[in-house]
Coordinates of C-alpha atoms and ligand atoms in Angstrom, one line a residue:
X1 CA -7.4 25.0 -3.1
X2 CA -10.7 24.0 -4.1
X3 CA -13.1 22.7 -1.6
X4 CA -15.8 20.9 -2.8
X5 CA -19.2 22.6 -1.9
X6 CA -20.9 19.8 0.5
X7 CA -23.5 20.7 3.0
X8 CA -22.6 19.7 6.3
X9 CA -26.0 18.8 8.1
X10 CA -25.8 16.5 11.1
X11 CA -23.9 14.2 13.2
X12 CA -24.2 10.4 13.0
X13 CA -27.8 9.7 13.4
X14 CA -29.4 6.3 12.6
X15 CA -30.2 5.4 9.0
X16 CA -31.7 2.1 7.6
X17 CA -31.7 -1.0 9.4
X18 CA -28.4 -2.6 9.4
X19 CA -26.9 0.8 8.6
X20 CA -24.5 1.8 11.5
X21 CA -23.6 5.0 12.1
X22 CA -20.0 6.3 13.4
X23 CA -18.2 9.3 14.2
X24 CA -15.0 8.1 12.4
X25 CA -14.3 5.5 9.6
X26 CA -11.0 4.4 8.2
X27 CA -10.6 2.2 5.2
X28 CA -7.4 0.4 5.4
X29 CA -5.6 -1.3 7.8
X30 CA -1.8 -0.9 6.8
X31 CA 0.6 1.2 8.6
X32 CA -1.3 4.1 7.9
X33 CA -5.4 2.9 8.7
X34 CA -4.0 1.3 11.8
X35 CA -2.0 4.2 13.4
X36 CA -4.8 6.4 12.0
X37 CA -7.0 4.6 14.5
X38 CA -5.0 5.1 17.6
X39 CA -5.6 8.7 18.4
X40 CA -9.1 8.5 17.3
X41 CA -9.6 5.6 20.0
X42 CA -7.4 7.5 22.7
X43 CA -10.0 10.5 21.9
X44 CA -13.1 8.1 22.9
X45 CA -14.2 8.2 19.1
X46 CA -14.4 4.6 19.0
X47 CA -12.9 4.6 15.2
X48 CA -14.0 1.7 13.0
X49 CA -11.1 0.3 10.7
X50 CA -11.9 -1.9 7.5
X51 CA -9.3 -4.0 6.9
X52 CA -9.7 -4.5 3.5
X53 CA -8.7 -8.1 1.8
X54 CA -5.4 -7.9 3.6
X55 CA -5.2 -7.1 7.1
X56 CA -2.2 -4.9 7.4
X57 CA -1.4 -4.0 3.4
X58 CA 2.0 -4.4 1.8
X59 CA 4.0 -4.8 5.1
X60 CA 2.4 -7.5 6.5
X61 CA 4.0 -9.6 3.8
X62 CA 7.2 -8.0 4.4
X63 CA 9.6 -10.8 5.5
X64 CA 11.4 -8.1 8.1
X65 CA 11.3 -4.3 8.6
X66 CA 14.5 -3.0 9.8
X67 CA 13.8 0.5 9.2
X68 CA 10.9 1.2 11.7
X69 CA 12.2 2.9 14.5
X70 CA 11.9 1.2 18.3
X71 CA 13.0 -2.1 16.7
X72 CA 16.8 -2.4 16.7
X73 CA 17.1 -5.8 15.7
X74 CA 14.2 -5.5 13.0
X75 CA 10.5 -6.9 13.4
X76 CA 8.7 -8.9 11.0
X77 CA 6.4 -7.4 8.8
X78 CA 3.2 -9.3 10.4
X79 CA 3.8 -9.2 13.5
X80 CA 4.4 -5.5 13.6
X81 CA 0.7 -5.0 11.8
X82 CA -0.1 -7.2 15.1
X83 CA 1.4 -4.5 17.5
X84 CA -0.3 -1.9 15.4
X85 CA -3.8 -3.7 15.8
X86 CA -3.1 -4.2 19.6
X87 CA -2.4 -1.0 20.5
X88 CA -5.7 0.3 18.7
X89 CA -7.8 -2.2 20.0
X90 CA -6.2 -1.5 23.4
X91 CA -7.9 1.9 23.4
X92 CA -11.1 1.1 21.7
X93 CA -10.7 0.9 17.7
X94 CA -12.7 -1.7 16.5
X95 CA -11.0 -3.3 13.5
X96 CA -13.7 -5.2 11.3
X97 CA -12.3 -7.8 8.5
X98 CA -14.2 -6.0 6.0
X99 CA -14.1 -4.4 2.4
X100 CA -15.6 -1.1 0.9
X101 CA -17.0 -1.6 -1.9
X102 CA -18.8 1.7 -2.4
X103 CA -18.4 5.3 -1.0
X104 CA -20.3 8.1 -1.7
X105 CA -19.0 11.5 -0.5
X106 CA -21.8 13.9 -1.8
X107 CA -23.6 13.2 1.1
X108 CA -22.9 14.0 5.2
X109 CA -22.7 11.9 7.4
X110 CA -20.2 9.8 4.2
X111 CA -22.1 6.5 2.8
X112 CA -19.4 3.7 3.2
X113 CA -21.2 0.5 1.9
X114 CA -19.1 -3.1 2.9
X115 CA -19.6 -6.6 1.9
X116 CA -21.5 -6.8 5.7
X117 CA -22.6 -3.3 6.4
X118 CA -23.5 0.2 5.3
X119 CA -21.6 2.7 7.3
X120 CA -22.3 6.5 7.9
X121 CA -19.1 8.5 8.8
X122 CA -18.8 12.1 10.3
X123 CA -15.1 11.7 9.6
X124 CA -13.3 9.3 6.6
X125 CA -9.6 8.8 7.2
X126 CA -8.5 7.0 3.5
X127 CA -5.8 4.7 3.7
X128 CA -6.2 1.9 1.2
X129 CA -2.7 1.7 0.0
X130 CA -1.2 0.6 -3.4
X131 CA -1.0 -2.4 -5.4
X132 CA 2.2 -4.1 -7.1
X133 CA 2.2 -2.6 -11.0
X134 CA 2.2 -5.6 -13.7
X135 CA 4.3 -5.9 -16.6
X136 CA 1.8 -6.1 -19.0
X137 CA 3.5 -9.2 -21.0
X138 CA 2.0 -12.4 -22.3
X139 CA 1.9 -15.1 -20.1
X140 CA 1.8 -12.6 -16.8
X141 CA -1.5 -13.1 -16.2
X142 CA -1.9 -16.7 -17.0
X143 CA 0.9 -17.4 -15.0
X144 CA 0.6 -15.6 -11.9
X145 CA 0.6 -18.0 -8.8
X146 CA 1.9 -20.5 -11.2
X147 CA 5.7 -19.3 -11.0
X148 CA 4.5 -15.7 -11.7
X149 CA 5.0 -13.5 -8.4
X150 CA 4.5 -10.4 -7.0
X151 CA 5.7 -11.3 -3.3
X152 CA 9.2 -13.0 -2.2
X153 CA 8.0 -13.4 1.2
X154 CA 4.8 -15.3 0.5
X155 CA 6.2 -17.6 -2.6
X156 CA 9.9 -17.7 -1.9
X157 CA 9.6 -21.1 -0.2
X158 CA 8.7 -22.8 -3.7
X159 CA 11.2 -22.1 -5.2
X160 CA 14.1 -24.3 -3.3
X161 CA 16.8 -24.9 -5.3
X162 CA 15.6 -23.4 -8.4
X163 CA 16.5 -20.6 -10.9
X164 CA 14.1 -17.2 -10.7
X165 CA 14.5 -13.7 -12.3
X166 CA 13.4 -10.6 -10.6
X167 CA 12.5 -7.8 -12.5
X168 CA 13.2 -4.1 -11.6
X169 CA 16.0 -1.9 -10.6
X170 CA 14.6 -0.1 -7.2
X171 CA 14.7 -0.6 -3.3
X172 CA 11.9 -3.2 -3.5
X173 CA 13.8 -5.8 -6.4
X174 CA 17.0 -6.0 -4.7
X175 CA 15.5 -6.6 -1.1
X176 CA 13.3 -9.2 -2.5
X177 CA 16.0 -10.3 -4.5
X178 CA 18.1 -10.9 -1.6
X179 CA 15.1 -12.4 0.6
X180 CA 15.2 -14.7 -2.1
X181 CA 18.7 -16.0 -2.4
X182 CA 17.5 -17.8 0.9
X183 CA 15.8 -20.6 -1.4
X184 CA 16.7 -20.0 -4.8
X185 CA 20.0 -21.5 -6.3
X186 CA 20.3 -18.4 -8.4
X187 CA 18.6 -14.8 -8.8
X188 CA 18.9 -12.8 -12.0
X189 CA 17.8 -9.1 -12.0
X190 CA 16.7 -7.5 -14.8
X191 CA 17.1 -4.3 -15.4
X192 CA 15.7 -1.7 -17.9
X193 CA 18.6 0.7 -17.9
X194 CA 22.7 0.1 -16.9
X195 CA 22.2 1.5 -13.3
X196 CA 19.8 0.8 -10.7
X197 CA 17.5 3.0 -8.5
X198 CA 17.9 1.0 -5.5
X199 CA 20.1 2.6 -2.4
X200 CA 23.7 2.0 -2.1
X201 CA 23.4 -0.5 1.1
X202 CA 21.0 -2.9 -1.1
X203 CA 23.3 -2.2 -3.9
X204 CA 26.3 -3.5 -2.1
X205 CA 24.8 -6.3 -0.6
X206 CA 22.9 -7.5 -3.8
X207 CA 26.6 -6.9 -5.5
X208 CA 28.4 -9.4 -3.0
X209 CA 25.6 -12.0 -2.9
X210 CA 27.2 -14.8 -5.0
X211 CA 23.4 -16.1 -5.9
X212 CA 22.9 -12.8 -7.7
X213 CA 23.7 -12.0 -11.0
X214 CA 22.2 -9.0 -13.2
X215 CA 21.2 -8.6 -17.0
X216 CA 21.9 -5.2 -17.5
X217 CA 19.6 -2.8 -20.4
X218 CA 17.1 -5.3 -20.6
X219 CA 13.2 -5.7 -20.6
X220 CA 11.3 -9.1 -20.4
X221 CA 8.9 -9.2 -23.2
X222 CA 7.2 -12.7 -22.5
X223 CA 6.7 -15.0 -19.9
X224 CA 7.0 -18.9 -21.3
X225 CA 5.2 -21.8 -19.9
X226 CA 1.8 -23.9 -20.4
X227 CA 0.9 -25.0 -16.8
X228 CA 4.0 -23.5 -14.6
X229 CA 6.7 -20.9 -16.0
X230 CA 9.6 -22.5 -17.9
X231 CA 11.3 -19.2 -19.4
X232 CA 11.1 -15.6 -20.6
X233 CA 11.5 -13.7 -23.5
X234 CA 13.8 -10.8 -23.2
X235 CA 15.1 -7.8 -25.1
X236 CA 18.4 -5.6 -25.2
X237 CA 16.9 -2.3 -25.9
X238 CA 20.2 -1.0 -26.4
X239 CA 21.3 -3.8 -29.3
X240 CA 17.7 -4.4 -30.1
X241 CA 18.6 -8.1 -29.7
X242 CA 16.0 -10.9 -28.5
X243 CA 17.1 -13.9 -26.5
X244 CA 15.6 -16.6 -24.3
X245 CA 16.1 -17.6 -20.9
X246 CA 14.9 -20.7 -19.2
X247 CA 14.0 -19.7 -15.5
X248 CA 11.5 -21.6 -12.9
X249 CA 10.0 -18.2 -11.4
X250 CA 9.5 -14.7 -12.5
X251 CA 9.2 -12.2 -9.6
X252 CA 8.1 -8.6 -10.5
X253 CA 8.7 -5.4 -8.6
X254 CA 8.4 -2.4 -11.0
X255 CA 6.5 0.1 -8.8
X256 CA 3.1 0.5 -7.6
X257 CA -0.2 1.6 -8.7
X258 CA -2.8 3.6 -6.0
X259 CA -5.6 1.6 -4.9
X260 CA -8.2 4.8 -6.0
X261 CA -11.5 2.9 -7.7
X262 CA -13.9 3.8 -4.7
X263 CA -12.9 7.4 -4.7
X264 CA -12.9 8.1 -9.0
X265 CA -14.6 11.7 -9.7
X266 CA -14.9 11.8 -5.8
X267 CA -11.7 13.4 -4.8
X268 CA -9.0 15.1 -6.7
X269 CA -5.9 13.0 -7.8
X270 CA -3.0 13.6 -9.4
X271 CA -1.7 12.6 -12.7
X272 CA -0.4 9.3 -11.5
X273 CA -4.0 8.5 -9.6
X274 CA -2.6 9.3 -5.9
X275 CA -4.8 11.1 -3.8
X276 CA -4.0 14.8 -3.3
X277 CA -3.9 16.2 0.4
X278 CA -2.3 19.0 1.7
X279 CA 0.0 19.5 4.4
X280 CA -3.0 18.7 7.1
X281 CA -3.9 15.7 5.1
X282 CA -7.2 17.0 3.9
X283 CA -8.4 15.6 0.5
X284 CA -10.6 18.5 -1.7
X285 CA -13.7 17.0 0.4
X286 CA -14.2 18.3 4.1
X287 CA -14.0 15.8 6.7
X288 CA -12.3 13.2 4.2
X289 CA -8.6 12.9 4.9
X290 CA -6.0 10.6 3.4
X291 CA -2.8 8.9 4.2
X292 CA -0.1 6.3 3.5
X293 CA 0.4 5.4 0.0
X294 CA -2.9 6.2 -1.4
X295 CA -1.5 9.7 -1.3
X296 CA 2.6 9.3 -0.9
X297 CA 3.9 8.3 -4.6
X298 CA 7.4 9.4 -2.5
X299 CA 8.4 8.0 0.6
X300 CA 6.5 4.9 1.0
X301 CA 8.0 3.3 4.8
X302 CA 6.0 2.2 7.2
X303 CA 7.4 4.9 9.4
X304 CA 6.1 8.0 7.0
X305 CA 2.5 6.2 6.6
X306 CA 2.1 5.7 10.1
X307 CA 2.8 9.5 10.6
X308 CA 0.8 10.4 8.0
X309 CA -1.8 8.3 9.5
X310 CA -1.4 10.3 12.9
X311 CA -1.7 13.4 11.1
X312 CA -4.6 12.7 9.3
X313 CA -6.1 11.4 12.5
X314 CA -5.4 14.5 14.3
X315 CA -7.1 16.4 11.9
X316 CA -10.4 14.1 11.8
X317 CA -10.8 14.4 15.6
X318 CA -10.3 18.3 15.1
X319 CA -12.9 18.0 12.1
X320 CA -15.4 16.1 14.4
X321 CA -14.8 18.5 17.5
X322 CA -16.1 21.5 15.4
X323 CA -19.0 19.6 14.0
X324 CA -19.9 18.7 17.8
X325 CA -19.7 22.4 19.1
X326 CA -21.3 23.2 15.7
X327 CA -18.7 25.8 14.6
X328 CA -19.6 27.5 11.7
X329 CA -16.6 26.7 9.8
X330 CA -14.1 23.3 10.1
X331 CA -10.9 25.2 11.1
X332 CA -7.9 23.3 10.9
X333 CA -4.9 23.2 13.3
X334 CA -2.4 25.7 11.8
Ligands
NAP1 P1 10.8 2.5 -7.6 O1 11.8 2.9 -6.6 O2 9.5 3.1 -8.5 O3 11.5 0.9 -8.9 C1 10.7 0.3 -9.6 C2 11.8 -0.1 -10.9 O4 11.0 -0.7 -11.2 C3 13.0 0.9 -11.4 O5 14.2 0.5 -11.1 C4 12.1 1.1 -12.5 O6 13.5 1.2 -13.6 C5 11.9 -0.6 -12.9 N1 10.3 -0.2 -13.5 C6 9.2 0.4 -13.4 N2 8.7 0.2 -14.6 C7 9.0 -0.8 -15.3 C8 8.6 -1.8 -16.6 N3 7.3 -1.3 -17.2 N4 9.2 -2.6 -16.8 C9 10.7 -2.6 -16.5 N5 11.2 -2.3 -15.5 C10 10.2 -1.5 -14.9 O7 10.0 1.4 -6.7 P2 9.9 0.2 -5.1 O8 11.5 -0.4 -5.6 O9 9.1 -0.6 -5.3 O10 10.2 1.2 -4.1 C11 9.2 2.1 -4.2 C12 9.5 3.0 -3.1 O11 9.6 2.3 -1.5 C13 10.8 3.7 -3.3 O12 10.9 5.4 -2.5 C14 12.0 3.0 -2.4 O13 12.8 3.5 -2.0 C15 11.1 2.5 -1.3 N6 11.4 1.3 -0.5 C16 12.0 1.3 0.5 C17 12.8 -0.2 1.0 C18 13.9 -0.1 2.0 O14 14.1 1.3 2.4 N7 14.2 -0.8 2.6 C19 12.3 -1.4 0.4 C20 11.1 -1.1 -0.5 C21 11.0 0.0 -1.2 P3 13.7 2.7 -13.5 O15 14.7 2.9 -13.0 O16 14.6 2.8 -14.8 O17 12.9 3.8 -13.4

């Protein structure tokens, strides 16, 4: 694997006024980011976690997490995030409600500017996650927050006794559709094929829920409404037939895009924009590690992200130890 040829010169030293030298900086506060602070905190490295705009990331918007071990009855998404945070802070991690705006990986310590501070970090763990993908149809941007939503947990309540549609055929679409049945009178799932991508259990639950209906082989081509959603235009991909349907809400769950803007032209990415890491969670820049959905287009679970965070942080600790020992080369755990 190609490694960037950077010159690792010094451990953290004081820089310009207002700047903060840190041994370990974690960008992102989802399950990967908060888990990756736990091990360094216990190793007295006083990691700093930048929360980004949303403490906890996507899971904090999840109503209930039923597949994270240790919680046989399930646990609320935001409750789980709070527990992750508490546990990391208990050992000395510092969670800052701040967002990275600029990253320079060509120098070491790495420079990370935020709204409030300029950090210089010996090791960096990137856990910036992913953002819901948009359909890109007319009306979508204009009516977001006025009937168009990417989060049933956040907005479901507004659709009490209303009729809504859900776009997508994966686990997210079905899980969120099921959640919406708590409020809405009807939830119509619109899927572009005649077969769902979602797992069997969710399929069974959705199929047996009397409030859920399906429209197959169909794409949404426009969202209608002036000040609020009133309907949608649809096209059957097999027959080519176009129709309109009235609806009060459009919930879109068609996958995610990695939050990689800060790392363009600095870190290796795959064709979809996910950061490329090896099995030690190394990116192509020594001392920069990545964990969670920014580096994982496949599993995208709380447990896998937390596991990646733990693995990345163990390697980052090793990296810092090697720097402190002034080893000529940074070793990794084999
Ligand atoms: P996903 O599995 O990638 O599914 C996206 C769905 O949206 C697919 O059905 C896809 O259709 C459809 N789609 C994509 N682009 C579209 C477009 N432009 N127009 C219309 N439809 C479009 O995404 P996800 O549901 O967010 O799940 C992502 C990962 O998280 C998966 O690995 C999933 O298992 C996991 N997850 C797990 C749980 C759970 O275990 N409880 C819950 C949520 C998510 P096609 O099927 O035709 O491609």
